[in-house]
Coordinates of C-alpha atoms in Angstrom, one line a residue:
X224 CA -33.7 30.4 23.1
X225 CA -32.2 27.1 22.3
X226 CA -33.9 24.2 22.2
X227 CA -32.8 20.1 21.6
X228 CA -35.2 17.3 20.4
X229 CA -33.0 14.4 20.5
X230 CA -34.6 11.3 18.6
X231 CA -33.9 7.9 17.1
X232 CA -33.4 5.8 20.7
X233 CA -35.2 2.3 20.6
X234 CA -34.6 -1.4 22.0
X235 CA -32.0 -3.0 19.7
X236 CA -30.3 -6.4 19.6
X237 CA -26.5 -6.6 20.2
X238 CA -24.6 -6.2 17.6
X239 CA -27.0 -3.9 16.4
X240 CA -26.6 -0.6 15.0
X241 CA -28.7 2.9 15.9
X242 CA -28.6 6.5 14.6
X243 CA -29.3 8.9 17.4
X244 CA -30.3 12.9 15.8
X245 CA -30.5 15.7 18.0
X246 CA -32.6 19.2 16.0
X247 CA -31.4 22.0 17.5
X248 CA -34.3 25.5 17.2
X249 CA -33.3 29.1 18.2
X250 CA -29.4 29.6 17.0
X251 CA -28.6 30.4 13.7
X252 CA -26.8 28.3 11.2
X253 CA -23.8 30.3 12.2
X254 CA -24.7 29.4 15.9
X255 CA -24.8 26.0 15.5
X256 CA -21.3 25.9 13.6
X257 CA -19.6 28.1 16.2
X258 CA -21.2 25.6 19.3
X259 CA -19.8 22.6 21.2
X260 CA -21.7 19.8 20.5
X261 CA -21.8 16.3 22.3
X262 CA -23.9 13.4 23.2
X263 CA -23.6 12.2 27.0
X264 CA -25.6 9.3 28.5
X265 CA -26.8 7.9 31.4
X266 CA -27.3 4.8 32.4
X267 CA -29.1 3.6 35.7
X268 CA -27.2 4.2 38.9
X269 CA -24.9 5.6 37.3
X270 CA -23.2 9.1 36.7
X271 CA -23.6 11.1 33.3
X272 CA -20.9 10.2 30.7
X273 CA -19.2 11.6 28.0
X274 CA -20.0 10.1 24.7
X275 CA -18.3 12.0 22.1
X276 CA -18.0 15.5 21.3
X277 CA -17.7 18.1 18.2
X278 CA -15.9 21.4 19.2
X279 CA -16.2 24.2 17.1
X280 CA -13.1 23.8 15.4
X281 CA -14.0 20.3 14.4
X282 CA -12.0 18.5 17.4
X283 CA -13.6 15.1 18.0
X284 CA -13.4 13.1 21.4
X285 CA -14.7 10.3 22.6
X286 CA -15.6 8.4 25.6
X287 CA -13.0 5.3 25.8
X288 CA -15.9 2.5 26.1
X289 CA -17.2 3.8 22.4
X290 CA -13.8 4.5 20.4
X291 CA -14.4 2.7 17.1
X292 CA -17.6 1.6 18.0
X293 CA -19.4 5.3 17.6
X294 CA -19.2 8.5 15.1
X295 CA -20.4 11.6 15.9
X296 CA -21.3 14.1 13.1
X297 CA -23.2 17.6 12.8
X298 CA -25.0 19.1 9.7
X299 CA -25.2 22.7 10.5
X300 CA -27.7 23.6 7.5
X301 CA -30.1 21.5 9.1
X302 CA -29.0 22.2 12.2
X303 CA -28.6 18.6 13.7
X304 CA -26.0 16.4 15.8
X305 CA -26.0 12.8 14.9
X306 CA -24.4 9.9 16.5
X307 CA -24.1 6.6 14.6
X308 CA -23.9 3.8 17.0
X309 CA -22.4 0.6 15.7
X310 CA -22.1 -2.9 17.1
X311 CA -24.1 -2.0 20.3
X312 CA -23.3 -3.7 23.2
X313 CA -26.0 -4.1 27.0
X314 CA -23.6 -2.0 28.7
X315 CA -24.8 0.8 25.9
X316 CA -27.8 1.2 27.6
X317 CA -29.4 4.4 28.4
X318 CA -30.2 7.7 28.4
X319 CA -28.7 9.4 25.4
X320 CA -28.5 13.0 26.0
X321 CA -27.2 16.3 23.4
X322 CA -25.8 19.0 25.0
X323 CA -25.1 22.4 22.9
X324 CA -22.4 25.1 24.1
X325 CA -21.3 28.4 23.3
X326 CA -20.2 30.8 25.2
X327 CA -22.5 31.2 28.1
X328 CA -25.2 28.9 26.8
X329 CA -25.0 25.3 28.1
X330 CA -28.4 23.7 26.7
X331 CA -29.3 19.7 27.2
X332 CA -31.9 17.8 25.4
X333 CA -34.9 15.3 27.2
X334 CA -33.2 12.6 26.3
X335 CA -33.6 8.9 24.0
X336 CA -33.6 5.8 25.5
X337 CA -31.2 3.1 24.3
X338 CA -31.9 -0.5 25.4
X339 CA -29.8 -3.1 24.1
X340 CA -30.9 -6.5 25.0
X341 CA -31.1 -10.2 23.3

């Protein structure tokens, strides 16, 4: 069974930066390299959004209001998604949410919160 612990979400200046992990328990190593990972958020009112994603192949998206701002990465010996978050901005704000995929298996996390605010 796969479970997701995301961590690292706090109240930050902006400007600020933030590391967000996710641990993923229950697949494999080879699991974890052969999933879909990605980090969506939420913020309130609002629907849940794409952050970036890591395909299995490597592919990396992201969500137009974080290009160059963002960088999503994956260890899959330890079996964890990151998301570096540089030069935060208020409308960053949210629930921060990983998401694993493969095949059949579409898992989410509880979710971090992200506040930025002076």
């Amino acid at each position: 069974q796969v479970q997701l612990v995301e961590s690292g979400g706090d109240l930050v200046q902006p400007g600020g930066s933030l590391r967000l992990s996710c641990a993923v328990s229950g697949p494999t190593v080879t699991g974890v390299s052969l999933a879909t990972m990605a980090w969506y958020r939420q913020a309130p009112g609002k629907q849940r959004e794409l952050v970036a994603r890591i395909s299995r192949a490597l592919k990396i998206d992201y969500g137009d209001p974080v290009k160059g701002r963002f960088a999503i990465s994956k260890d899959v010996r330890k079996k964890t998604l990151y998301l570096q978050m540089n030069n935060l901005k208020p409308e960053d704000t949210g629930v921060y949410y990983c998401n694993f995929r493969i095949e059949e298996i579409d898992r989410w996390g509880p979710g971090t919160q992200v506040t930025v605010s002076s």
